[in-house]
Tab-separated table of C-alpha atoms in Angstrom:
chain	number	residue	atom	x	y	z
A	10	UNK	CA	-12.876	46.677	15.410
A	11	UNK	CA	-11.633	45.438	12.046
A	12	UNK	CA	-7.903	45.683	11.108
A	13	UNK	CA	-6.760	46.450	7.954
A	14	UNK	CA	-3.172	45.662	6.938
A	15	UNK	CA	-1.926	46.734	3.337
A	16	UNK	CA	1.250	45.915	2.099
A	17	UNK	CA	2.771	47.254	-1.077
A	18	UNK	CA	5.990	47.502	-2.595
A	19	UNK	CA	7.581	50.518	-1.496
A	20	UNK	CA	8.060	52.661	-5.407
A	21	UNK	CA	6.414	55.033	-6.254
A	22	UNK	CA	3.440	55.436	-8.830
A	23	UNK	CA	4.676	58.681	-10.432
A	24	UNK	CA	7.607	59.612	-12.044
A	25	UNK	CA	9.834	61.082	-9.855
A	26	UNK	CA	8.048	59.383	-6.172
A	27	UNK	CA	10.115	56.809	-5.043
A	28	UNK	CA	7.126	55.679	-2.770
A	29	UNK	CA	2.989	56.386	-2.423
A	30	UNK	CA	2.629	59.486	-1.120
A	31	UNK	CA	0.765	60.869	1.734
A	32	UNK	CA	-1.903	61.842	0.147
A	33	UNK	CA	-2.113	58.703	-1.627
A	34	UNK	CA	-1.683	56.352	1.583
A	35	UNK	CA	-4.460	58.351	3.094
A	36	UNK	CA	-6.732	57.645	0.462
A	37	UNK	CA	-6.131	54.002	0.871
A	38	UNK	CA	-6.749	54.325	4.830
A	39	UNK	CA	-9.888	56.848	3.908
A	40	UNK	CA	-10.804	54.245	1.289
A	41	UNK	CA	-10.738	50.899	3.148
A	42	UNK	CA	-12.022	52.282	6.237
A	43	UNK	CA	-15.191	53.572	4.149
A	44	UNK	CA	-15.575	50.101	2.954
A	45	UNK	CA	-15.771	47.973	6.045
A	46	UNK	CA	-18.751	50.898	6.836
A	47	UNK	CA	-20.389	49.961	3.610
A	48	UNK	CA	-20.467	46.440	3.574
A	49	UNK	CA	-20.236	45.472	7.428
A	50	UNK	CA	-21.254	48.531	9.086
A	51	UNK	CA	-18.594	48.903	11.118
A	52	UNK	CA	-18.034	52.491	12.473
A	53	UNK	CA	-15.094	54.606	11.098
A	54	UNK	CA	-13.695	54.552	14.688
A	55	UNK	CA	-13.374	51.389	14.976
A	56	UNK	CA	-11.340	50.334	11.959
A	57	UNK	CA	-7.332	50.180	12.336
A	58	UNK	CA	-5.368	50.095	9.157
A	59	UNK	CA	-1.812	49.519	9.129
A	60	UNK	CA	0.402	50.261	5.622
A	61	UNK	CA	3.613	48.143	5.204
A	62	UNK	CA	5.767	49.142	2.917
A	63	UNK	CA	8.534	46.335	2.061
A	64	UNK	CA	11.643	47.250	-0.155
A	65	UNK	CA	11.664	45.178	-3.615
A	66	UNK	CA	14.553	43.551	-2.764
A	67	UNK	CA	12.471	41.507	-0.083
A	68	UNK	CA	9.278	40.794	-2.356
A	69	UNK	CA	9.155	37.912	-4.030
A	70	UNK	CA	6.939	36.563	-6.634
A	71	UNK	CA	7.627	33.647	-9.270
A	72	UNK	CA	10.715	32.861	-7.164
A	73	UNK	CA	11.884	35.595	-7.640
A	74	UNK	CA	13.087	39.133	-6.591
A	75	UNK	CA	9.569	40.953	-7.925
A	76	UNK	CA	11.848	43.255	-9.952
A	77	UNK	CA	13.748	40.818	-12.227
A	78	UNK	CA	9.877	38.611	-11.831
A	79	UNK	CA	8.432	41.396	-13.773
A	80	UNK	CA	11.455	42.248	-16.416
A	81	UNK	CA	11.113	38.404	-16.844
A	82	UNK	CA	7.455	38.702	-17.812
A	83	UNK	CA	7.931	41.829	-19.736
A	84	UNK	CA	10.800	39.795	-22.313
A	85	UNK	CA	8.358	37.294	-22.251
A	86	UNK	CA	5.675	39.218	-23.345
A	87	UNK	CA	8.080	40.955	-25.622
A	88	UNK	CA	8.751	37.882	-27.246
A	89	UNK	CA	5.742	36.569	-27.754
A	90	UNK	CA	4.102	39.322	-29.195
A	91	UNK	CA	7.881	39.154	-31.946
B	21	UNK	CA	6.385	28.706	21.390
B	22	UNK	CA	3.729	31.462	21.464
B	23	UNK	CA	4.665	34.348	19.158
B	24	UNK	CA	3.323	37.894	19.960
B	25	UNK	CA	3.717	41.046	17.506
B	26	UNK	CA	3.684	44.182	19.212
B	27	UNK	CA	2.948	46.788	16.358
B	28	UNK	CA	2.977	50.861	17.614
B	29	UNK	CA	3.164	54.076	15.891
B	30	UNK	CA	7.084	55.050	15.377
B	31	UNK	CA	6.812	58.644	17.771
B	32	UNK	CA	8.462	59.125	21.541
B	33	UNK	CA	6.752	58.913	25.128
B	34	UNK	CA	8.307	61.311	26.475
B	35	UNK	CA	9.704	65.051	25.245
B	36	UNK	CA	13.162	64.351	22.892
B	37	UNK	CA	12.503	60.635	21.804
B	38	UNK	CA	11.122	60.646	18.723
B	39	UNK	CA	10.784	56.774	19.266
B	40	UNK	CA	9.819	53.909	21.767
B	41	UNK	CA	13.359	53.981	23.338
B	42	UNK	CA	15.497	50.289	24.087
B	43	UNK	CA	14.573	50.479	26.992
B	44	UNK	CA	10.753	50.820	26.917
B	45	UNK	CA	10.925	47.711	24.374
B	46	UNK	CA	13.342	45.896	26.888
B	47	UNK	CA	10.218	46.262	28.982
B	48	UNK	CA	7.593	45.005	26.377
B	49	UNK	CA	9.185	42.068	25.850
B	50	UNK	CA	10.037	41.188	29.267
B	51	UNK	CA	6.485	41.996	30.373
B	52	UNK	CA	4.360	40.260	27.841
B	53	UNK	CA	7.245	37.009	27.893
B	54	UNK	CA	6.601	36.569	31.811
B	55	UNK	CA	2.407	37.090	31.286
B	56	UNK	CA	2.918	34.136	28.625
B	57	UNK	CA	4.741	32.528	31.716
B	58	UNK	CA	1.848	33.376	34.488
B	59	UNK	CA	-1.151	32.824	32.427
B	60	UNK	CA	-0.132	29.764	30.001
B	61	UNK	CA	2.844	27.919	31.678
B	62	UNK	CA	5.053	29.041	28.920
B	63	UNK	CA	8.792	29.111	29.546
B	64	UNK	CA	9.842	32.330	28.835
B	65	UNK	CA	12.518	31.053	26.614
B	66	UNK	CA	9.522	29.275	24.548
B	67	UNK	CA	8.554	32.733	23.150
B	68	UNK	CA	9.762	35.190	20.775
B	69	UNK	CA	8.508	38.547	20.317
B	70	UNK	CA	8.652	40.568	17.333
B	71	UNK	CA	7.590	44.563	17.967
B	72	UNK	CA	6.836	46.516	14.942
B	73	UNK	CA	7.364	50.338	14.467
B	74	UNK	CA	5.082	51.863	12.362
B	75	UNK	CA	5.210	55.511	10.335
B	76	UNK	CA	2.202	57.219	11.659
B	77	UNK	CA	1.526	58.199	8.185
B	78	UNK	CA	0.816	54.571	7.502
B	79	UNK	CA	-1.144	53.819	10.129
B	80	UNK	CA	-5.252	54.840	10.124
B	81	UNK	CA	-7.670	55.287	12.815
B	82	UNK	CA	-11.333	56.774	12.051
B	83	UNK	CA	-10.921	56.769	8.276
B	84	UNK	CA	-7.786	59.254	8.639
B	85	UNK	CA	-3.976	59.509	9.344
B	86	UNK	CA	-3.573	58.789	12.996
B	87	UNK	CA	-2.039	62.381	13.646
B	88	UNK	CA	-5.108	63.900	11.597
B	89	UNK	CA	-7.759	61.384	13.468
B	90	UNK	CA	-6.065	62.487	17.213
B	91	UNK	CA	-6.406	66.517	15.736
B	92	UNK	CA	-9.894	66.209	15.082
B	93	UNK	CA	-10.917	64.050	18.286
B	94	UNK	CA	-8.694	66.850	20.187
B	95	UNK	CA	-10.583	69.940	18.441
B	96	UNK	CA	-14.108	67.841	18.908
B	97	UNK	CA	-13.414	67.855	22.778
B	98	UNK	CA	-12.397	70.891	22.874
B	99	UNK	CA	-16.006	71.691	21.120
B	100	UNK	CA	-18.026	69.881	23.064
B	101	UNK	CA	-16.186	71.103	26.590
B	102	UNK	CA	-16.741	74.791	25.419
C	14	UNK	CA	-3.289	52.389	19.112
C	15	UNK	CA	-0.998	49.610	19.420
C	16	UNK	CA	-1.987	46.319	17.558
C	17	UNK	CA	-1.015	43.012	19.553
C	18	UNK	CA	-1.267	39.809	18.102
C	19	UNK	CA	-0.637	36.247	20.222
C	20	UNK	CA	-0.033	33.474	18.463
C	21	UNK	CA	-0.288	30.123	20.331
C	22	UNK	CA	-1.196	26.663	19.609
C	23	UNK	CA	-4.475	25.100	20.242
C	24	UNK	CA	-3.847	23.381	23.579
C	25	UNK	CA	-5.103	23.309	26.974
C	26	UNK	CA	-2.876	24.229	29.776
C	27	UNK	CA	-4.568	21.997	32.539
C	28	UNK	CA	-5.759	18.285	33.095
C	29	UNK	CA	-8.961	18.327	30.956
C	30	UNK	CA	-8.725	21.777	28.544
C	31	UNK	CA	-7.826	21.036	24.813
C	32	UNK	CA	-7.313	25.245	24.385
C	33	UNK	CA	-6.811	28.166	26.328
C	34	UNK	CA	-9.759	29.036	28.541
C	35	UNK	CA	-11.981	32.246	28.526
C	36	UNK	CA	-10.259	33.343	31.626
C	37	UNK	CA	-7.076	32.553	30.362
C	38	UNK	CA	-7.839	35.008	27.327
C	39	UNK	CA	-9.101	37.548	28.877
C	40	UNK	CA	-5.937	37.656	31.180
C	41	UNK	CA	-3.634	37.874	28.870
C	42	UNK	CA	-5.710	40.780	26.744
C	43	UNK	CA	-6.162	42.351	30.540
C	44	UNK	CA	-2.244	42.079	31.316
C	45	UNK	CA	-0.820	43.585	27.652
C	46	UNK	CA	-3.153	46.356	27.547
C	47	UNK	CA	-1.877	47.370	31.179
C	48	UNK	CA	1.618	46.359	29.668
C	49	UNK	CA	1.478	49.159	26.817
C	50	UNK	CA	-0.238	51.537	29.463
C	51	UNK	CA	2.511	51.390	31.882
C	52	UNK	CA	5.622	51.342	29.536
C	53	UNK	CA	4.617	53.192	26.590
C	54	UNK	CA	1.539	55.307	27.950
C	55	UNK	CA	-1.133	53.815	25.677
C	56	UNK	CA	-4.661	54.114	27.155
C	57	UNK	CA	-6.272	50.809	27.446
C	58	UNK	CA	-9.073	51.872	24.859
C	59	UNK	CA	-6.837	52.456	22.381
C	60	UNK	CA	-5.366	48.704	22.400
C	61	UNK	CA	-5.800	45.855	19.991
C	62	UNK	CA	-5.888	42.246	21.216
C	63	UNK	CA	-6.106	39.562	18.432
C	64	UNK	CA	-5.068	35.904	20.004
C	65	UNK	CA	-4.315	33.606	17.263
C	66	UNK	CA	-4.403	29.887	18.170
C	67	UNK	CA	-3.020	27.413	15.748
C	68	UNK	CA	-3.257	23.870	15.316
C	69	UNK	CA	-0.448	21.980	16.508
C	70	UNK	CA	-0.088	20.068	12.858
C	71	UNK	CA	0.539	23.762	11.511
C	72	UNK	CA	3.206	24.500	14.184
C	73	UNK	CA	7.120	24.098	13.513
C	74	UNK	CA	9.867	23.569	15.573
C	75	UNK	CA	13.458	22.312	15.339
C	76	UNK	CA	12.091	21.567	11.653
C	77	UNK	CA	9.485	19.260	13.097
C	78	UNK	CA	5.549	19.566	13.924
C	79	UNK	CA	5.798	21.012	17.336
C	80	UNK	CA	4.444	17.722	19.235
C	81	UNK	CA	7.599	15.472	17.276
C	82	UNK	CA	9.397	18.210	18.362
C	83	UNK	CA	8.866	18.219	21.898
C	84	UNK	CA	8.720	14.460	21.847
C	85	UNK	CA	12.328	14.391	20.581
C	86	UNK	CA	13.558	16.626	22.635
C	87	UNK	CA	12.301	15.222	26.053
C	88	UNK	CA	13.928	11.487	24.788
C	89	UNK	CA	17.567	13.405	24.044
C	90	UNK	CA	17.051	14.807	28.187
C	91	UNK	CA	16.167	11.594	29.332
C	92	UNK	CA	18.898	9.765	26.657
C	93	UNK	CA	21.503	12.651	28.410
C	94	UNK	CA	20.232	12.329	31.769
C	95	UNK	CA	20.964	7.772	31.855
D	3	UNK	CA	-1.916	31.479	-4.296
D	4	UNK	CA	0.173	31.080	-1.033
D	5	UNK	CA	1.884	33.469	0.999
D	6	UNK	CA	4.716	33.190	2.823
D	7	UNK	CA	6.369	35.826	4.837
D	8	UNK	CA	10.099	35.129	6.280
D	9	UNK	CA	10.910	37.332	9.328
D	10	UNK	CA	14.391	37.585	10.194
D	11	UNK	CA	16.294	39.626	12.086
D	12	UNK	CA	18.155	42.263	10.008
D	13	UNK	CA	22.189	41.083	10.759
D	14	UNK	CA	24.242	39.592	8.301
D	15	UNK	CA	26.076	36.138	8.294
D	16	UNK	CA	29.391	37.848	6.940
D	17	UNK	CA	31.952	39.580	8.725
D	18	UNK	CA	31.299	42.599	6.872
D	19	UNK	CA	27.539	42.805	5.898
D	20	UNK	CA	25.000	44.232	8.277
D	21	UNK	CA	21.920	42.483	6.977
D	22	UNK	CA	21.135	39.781	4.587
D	23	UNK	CA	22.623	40.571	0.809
D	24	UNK	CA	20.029	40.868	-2.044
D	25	UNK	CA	21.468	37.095	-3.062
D	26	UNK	CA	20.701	35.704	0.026
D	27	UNK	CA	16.961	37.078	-0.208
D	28	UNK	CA	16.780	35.578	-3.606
D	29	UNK	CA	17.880	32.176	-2.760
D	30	UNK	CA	15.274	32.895	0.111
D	31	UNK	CA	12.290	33.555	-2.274
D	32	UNK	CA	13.569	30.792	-4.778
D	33	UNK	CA	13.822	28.325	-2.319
D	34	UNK	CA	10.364	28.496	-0.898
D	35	UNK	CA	9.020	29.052	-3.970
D	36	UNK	CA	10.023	25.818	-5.109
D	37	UNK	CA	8.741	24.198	-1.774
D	38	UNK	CA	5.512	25.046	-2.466
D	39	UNK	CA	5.205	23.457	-5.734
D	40	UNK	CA	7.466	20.379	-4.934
D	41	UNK	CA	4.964	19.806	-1.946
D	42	UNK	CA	1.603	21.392	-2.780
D	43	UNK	CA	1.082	21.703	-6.646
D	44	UNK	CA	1.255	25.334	-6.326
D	45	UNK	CA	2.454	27.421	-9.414
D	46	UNK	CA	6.049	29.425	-9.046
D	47	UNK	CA	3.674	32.267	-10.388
D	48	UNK	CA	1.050	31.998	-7.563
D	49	UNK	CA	3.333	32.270	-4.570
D	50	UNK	CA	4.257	35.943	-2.873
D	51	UNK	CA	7.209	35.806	-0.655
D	52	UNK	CA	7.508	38.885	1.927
D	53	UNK	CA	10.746	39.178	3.857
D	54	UNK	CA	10.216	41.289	6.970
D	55	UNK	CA	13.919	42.183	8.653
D	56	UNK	CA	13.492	43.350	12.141
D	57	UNK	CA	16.126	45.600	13.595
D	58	UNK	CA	17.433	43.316	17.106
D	59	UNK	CA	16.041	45.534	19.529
D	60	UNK	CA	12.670	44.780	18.510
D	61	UNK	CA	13.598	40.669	18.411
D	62	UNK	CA	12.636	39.494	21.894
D	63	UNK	CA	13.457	35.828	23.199
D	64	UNK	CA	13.349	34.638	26.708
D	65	UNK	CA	12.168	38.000	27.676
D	66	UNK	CA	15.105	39.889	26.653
D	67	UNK	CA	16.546	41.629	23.491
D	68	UNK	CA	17.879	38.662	21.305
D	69	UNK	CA	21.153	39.825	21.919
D	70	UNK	CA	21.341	40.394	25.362
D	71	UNK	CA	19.514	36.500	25.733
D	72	UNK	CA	22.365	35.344	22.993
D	73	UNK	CA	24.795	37.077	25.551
D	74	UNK	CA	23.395	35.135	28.355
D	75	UNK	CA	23.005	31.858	26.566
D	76	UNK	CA	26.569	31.675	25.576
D	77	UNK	CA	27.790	32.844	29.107
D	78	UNK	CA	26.096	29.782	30.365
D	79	UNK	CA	27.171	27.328	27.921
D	80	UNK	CA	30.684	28.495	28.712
D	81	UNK	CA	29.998	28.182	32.757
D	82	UNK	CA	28.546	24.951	32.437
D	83	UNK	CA	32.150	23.933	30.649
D	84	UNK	CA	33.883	24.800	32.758
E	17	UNK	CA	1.140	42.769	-5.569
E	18	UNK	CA	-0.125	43.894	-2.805
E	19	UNK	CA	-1.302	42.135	-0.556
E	20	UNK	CA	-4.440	43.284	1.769
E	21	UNK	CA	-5.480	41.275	5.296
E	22	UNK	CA	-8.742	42.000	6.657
E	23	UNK	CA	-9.206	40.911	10.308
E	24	UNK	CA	-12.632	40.860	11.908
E	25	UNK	CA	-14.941	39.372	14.478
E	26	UNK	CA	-16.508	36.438	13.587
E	27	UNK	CA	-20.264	37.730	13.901
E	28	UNK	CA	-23.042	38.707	11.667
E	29	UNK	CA	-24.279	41.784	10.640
E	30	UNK	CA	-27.597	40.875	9.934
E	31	UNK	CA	-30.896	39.134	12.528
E	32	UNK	CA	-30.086	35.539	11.827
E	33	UNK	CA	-26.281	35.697	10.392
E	34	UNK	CA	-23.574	34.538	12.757
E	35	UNK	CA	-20.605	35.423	10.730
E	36	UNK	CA	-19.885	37.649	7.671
E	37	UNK	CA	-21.369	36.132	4.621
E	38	UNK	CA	-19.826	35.111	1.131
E	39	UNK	CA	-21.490	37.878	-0.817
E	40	UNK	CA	-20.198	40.280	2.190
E	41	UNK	CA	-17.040	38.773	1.820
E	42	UNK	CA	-16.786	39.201	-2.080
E	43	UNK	CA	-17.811	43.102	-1.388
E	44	UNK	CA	-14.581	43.317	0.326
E	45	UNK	CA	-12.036	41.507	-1.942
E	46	UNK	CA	-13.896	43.367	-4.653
E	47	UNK	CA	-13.518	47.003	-3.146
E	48	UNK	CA	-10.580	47.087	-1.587
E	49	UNK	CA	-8.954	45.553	-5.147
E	50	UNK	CA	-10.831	48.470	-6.986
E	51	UNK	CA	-9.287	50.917	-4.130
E	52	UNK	CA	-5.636	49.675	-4.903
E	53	UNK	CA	-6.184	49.996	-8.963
E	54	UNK	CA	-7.845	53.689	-8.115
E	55	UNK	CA	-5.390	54.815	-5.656
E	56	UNK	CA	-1.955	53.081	-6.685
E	57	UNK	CA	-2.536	51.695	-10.116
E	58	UNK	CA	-2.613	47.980	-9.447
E	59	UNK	CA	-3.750	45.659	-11.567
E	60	UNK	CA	-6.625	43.391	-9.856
E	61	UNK	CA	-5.292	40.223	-10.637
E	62	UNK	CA	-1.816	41.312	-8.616
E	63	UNK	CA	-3.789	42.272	-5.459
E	64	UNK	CA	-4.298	39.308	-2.958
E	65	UNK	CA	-6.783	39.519	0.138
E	66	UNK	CA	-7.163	37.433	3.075
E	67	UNK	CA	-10.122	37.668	5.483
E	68	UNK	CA	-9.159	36.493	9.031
E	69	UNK	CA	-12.330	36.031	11.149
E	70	UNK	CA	-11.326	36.110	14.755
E	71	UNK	CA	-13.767	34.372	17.512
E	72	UNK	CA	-15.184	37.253	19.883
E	73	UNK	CA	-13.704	35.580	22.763
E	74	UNK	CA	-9.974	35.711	21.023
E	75	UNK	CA	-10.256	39.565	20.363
E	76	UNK	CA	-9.681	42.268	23.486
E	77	UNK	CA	-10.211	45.878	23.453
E	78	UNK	CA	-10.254	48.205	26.098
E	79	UNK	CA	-8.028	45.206	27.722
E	80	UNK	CA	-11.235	42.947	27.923
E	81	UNK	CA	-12.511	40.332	25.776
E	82	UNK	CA	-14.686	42.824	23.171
E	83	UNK	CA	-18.252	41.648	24.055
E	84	UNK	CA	-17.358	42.297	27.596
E	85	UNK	CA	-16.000	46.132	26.497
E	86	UNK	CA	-19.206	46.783	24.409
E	87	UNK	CA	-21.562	46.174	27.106
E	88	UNK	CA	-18.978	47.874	29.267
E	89	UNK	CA	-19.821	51.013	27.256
E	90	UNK	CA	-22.951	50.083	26.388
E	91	UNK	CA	-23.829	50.911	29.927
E	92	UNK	CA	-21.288	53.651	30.835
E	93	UNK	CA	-23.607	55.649	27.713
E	94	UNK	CA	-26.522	54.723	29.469
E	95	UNK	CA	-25.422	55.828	32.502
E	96	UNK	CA	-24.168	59.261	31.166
E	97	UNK	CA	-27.177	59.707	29.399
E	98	UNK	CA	-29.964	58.872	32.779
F	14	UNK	CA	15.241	33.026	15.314
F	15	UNK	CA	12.955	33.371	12.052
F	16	UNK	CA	9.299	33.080	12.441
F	17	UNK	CA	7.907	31.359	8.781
F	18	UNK	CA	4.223	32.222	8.379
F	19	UNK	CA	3.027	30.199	5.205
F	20	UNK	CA	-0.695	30.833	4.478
F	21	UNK	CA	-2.326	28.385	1.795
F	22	UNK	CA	-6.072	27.843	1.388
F	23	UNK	CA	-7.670	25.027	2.688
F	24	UNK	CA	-7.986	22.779	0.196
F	25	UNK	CA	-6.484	19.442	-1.189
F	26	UNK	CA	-3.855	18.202	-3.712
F	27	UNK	CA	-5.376	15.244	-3.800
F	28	UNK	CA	-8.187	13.346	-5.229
F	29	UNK	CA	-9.745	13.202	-1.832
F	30	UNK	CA	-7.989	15.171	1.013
F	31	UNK	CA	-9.842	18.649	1.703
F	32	UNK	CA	-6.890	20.387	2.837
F	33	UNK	CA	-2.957	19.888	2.870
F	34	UNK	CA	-2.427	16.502	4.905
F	35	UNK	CA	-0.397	16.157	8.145
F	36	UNK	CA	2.990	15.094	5.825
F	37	UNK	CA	2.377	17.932	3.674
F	38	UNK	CA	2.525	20.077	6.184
F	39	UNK	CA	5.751	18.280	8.036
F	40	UNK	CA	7.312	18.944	4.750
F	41	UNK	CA	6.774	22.451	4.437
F	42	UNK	CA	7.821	22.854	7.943
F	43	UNK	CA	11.217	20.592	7.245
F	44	UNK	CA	12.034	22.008	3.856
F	45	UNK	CA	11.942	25.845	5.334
F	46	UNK	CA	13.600	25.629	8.168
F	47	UNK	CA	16.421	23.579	5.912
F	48	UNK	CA	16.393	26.809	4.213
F	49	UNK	CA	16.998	29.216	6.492
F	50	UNK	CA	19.760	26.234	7.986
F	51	UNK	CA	20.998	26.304	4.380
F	52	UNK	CA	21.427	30.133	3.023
F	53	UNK	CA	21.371	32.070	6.419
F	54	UNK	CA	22.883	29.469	9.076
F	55	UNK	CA	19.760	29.805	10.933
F	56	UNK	CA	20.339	26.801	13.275
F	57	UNK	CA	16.832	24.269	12.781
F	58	UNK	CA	15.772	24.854	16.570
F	59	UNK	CA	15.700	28.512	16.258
F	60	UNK	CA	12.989	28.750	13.435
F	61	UNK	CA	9.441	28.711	13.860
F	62	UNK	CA	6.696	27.911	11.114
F	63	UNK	CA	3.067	28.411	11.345
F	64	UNK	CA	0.973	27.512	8.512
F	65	UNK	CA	-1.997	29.445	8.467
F	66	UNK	CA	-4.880	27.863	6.390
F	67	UNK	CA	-7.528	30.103	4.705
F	68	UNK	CA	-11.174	29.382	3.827
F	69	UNK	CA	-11.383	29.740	0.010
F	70	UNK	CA	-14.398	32.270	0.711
F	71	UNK	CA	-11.624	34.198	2.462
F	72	UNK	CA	-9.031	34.473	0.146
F	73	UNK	CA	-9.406	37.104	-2.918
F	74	UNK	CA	-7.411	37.208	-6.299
F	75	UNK	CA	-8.334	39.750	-9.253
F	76	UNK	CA	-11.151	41.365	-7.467
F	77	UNK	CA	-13.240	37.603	-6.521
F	78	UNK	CA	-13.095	34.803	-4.154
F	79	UNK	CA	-10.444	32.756	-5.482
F	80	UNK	CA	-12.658	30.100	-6.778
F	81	UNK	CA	-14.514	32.532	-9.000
F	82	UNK	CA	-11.110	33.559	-10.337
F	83	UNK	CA	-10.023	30.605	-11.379
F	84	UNK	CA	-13.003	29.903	-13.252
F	85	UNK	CA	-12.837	32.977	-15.061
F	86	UNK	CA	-9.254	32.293	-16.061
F	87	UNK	CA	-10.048	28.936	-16.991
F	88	UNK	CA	-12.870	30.261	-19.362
F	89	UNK	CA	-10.668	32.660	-20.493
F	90	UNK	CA	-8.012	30.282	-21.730
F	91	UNK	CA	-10.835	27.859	-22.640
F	92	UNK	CA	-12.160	31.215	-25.084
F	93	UNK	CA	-8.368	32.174	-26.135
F	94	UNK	CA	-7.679	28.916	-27.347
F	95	UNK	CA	-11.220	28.149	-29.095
């Protein structure tokens, strides 16, 4: 009976996607599910997995928004490598 | 203080709602608040409930999208009553 | 397939209990399962129970550990109530 | 490594706005973020911050919609004045 | 930075084991990372997992306590099957 | 009416302690509901906070436990800088 909750940014991973996909959120669900089988032998049927998709904006990492987080890193990196 | 989370698919009991309607979550919260009440002594003003709509393209049952896992239990019936 | 999650703190509800009971568990799984059947149609086998208790150092209130919370509280009735 | 998600209900504090602004979610993430190192050590780096706005329908306290119990609250406060 | 949550019973899989162990444990944080790379292009090192064992007695299905609804089965296939 | 989940792992700051102590934890619980009190006007007795502590087994970062992460980024930094 495991659950499996994802959450992700919602973007996208291709150019013009402004979110993962269907196909690629069923992977993830296909994916996962196939795990907990492998290593815990639970059945398929029994897994629940729940994808949350939260807006940037509300994502935080570093103290801050995860947007200007990663520009930050990227000037950083930038820099450094000046 | 208890805190329950109430997560369902985002889709409609009955013919036109394409959602659980106020109403229906009027009734989830009153329900579960007064079983908090009956079973643990908790006033019902002690509790706070939080329900969470769900895409059913995020949300996985047997390895698959939940519409795509219902199809195949549906057509596997349907196989086994024939 | 609806997920519920409790949350409660680690307490007993009667005279010598330091935590819910097994019977007091199992009736609140028993009454939200028939909660989701009734309101929103969701066979019982197709509901999620998880019951998270939590110490009561890692509960907040009021911006207190729940037990200084409570404690304050019930002085400020009885300081009101002289 | 910590966690911390905020749930909130999605409303603003403004007249005009309808939810928090993208400033007040950044002084959200900033804030905790600096909680966690000021009281446990943790890096600014390490820490996630997920805010989760839930629409008030889905809010529940003292078994009704938020709103309808903020409704009753205040009717009460005002009855008790008077 | 996603973030993945893994919620199972806490019981073995193996004769003696009463709870998933640490190498079962590092399976999972190690394939559902690899998944999120595959699927969505994540780095590892932004992918956080927690594990959330859950006694059997605080986890209902089939609105009983889940030992209770196996056996429940358990026999209702036996039954079927005599 | 926010609900603050914080989730650490179990383990000290301290030379001794084996897991945040019962001030760290008041402290966390004070300084977020401050806050929401502070940038939202979330009054202090309508927040919640649970802090949910995590087994280091539990918790995953860059594909490991946690602890095996931060030995390999230790080592790494320890090679980088040799």
């Amino acid at each position: 009976m495991p659950i499996v909750t994802i959450q992700i940014t919602r973007e996208g991973t291709e150019g013009g996607a402004d979110a993962a996909t269907r196909e690629e959120k069923a992977a993830l669900i296909k994916g996962v599910s196939q795990l907990l089988l492998d290593v815990l032998k639970k059945p398929l049927e029994s897994t629940f997995v729940v994808i949350d998709e939260v807006e940037t904006d509300n994502w935080g990492w570093g103290g801050l928004p995860v947007l200007d987080y990663r520009k930050k890193r990227a000037s950083e990196r930038a820099g450094s490598a000046g």
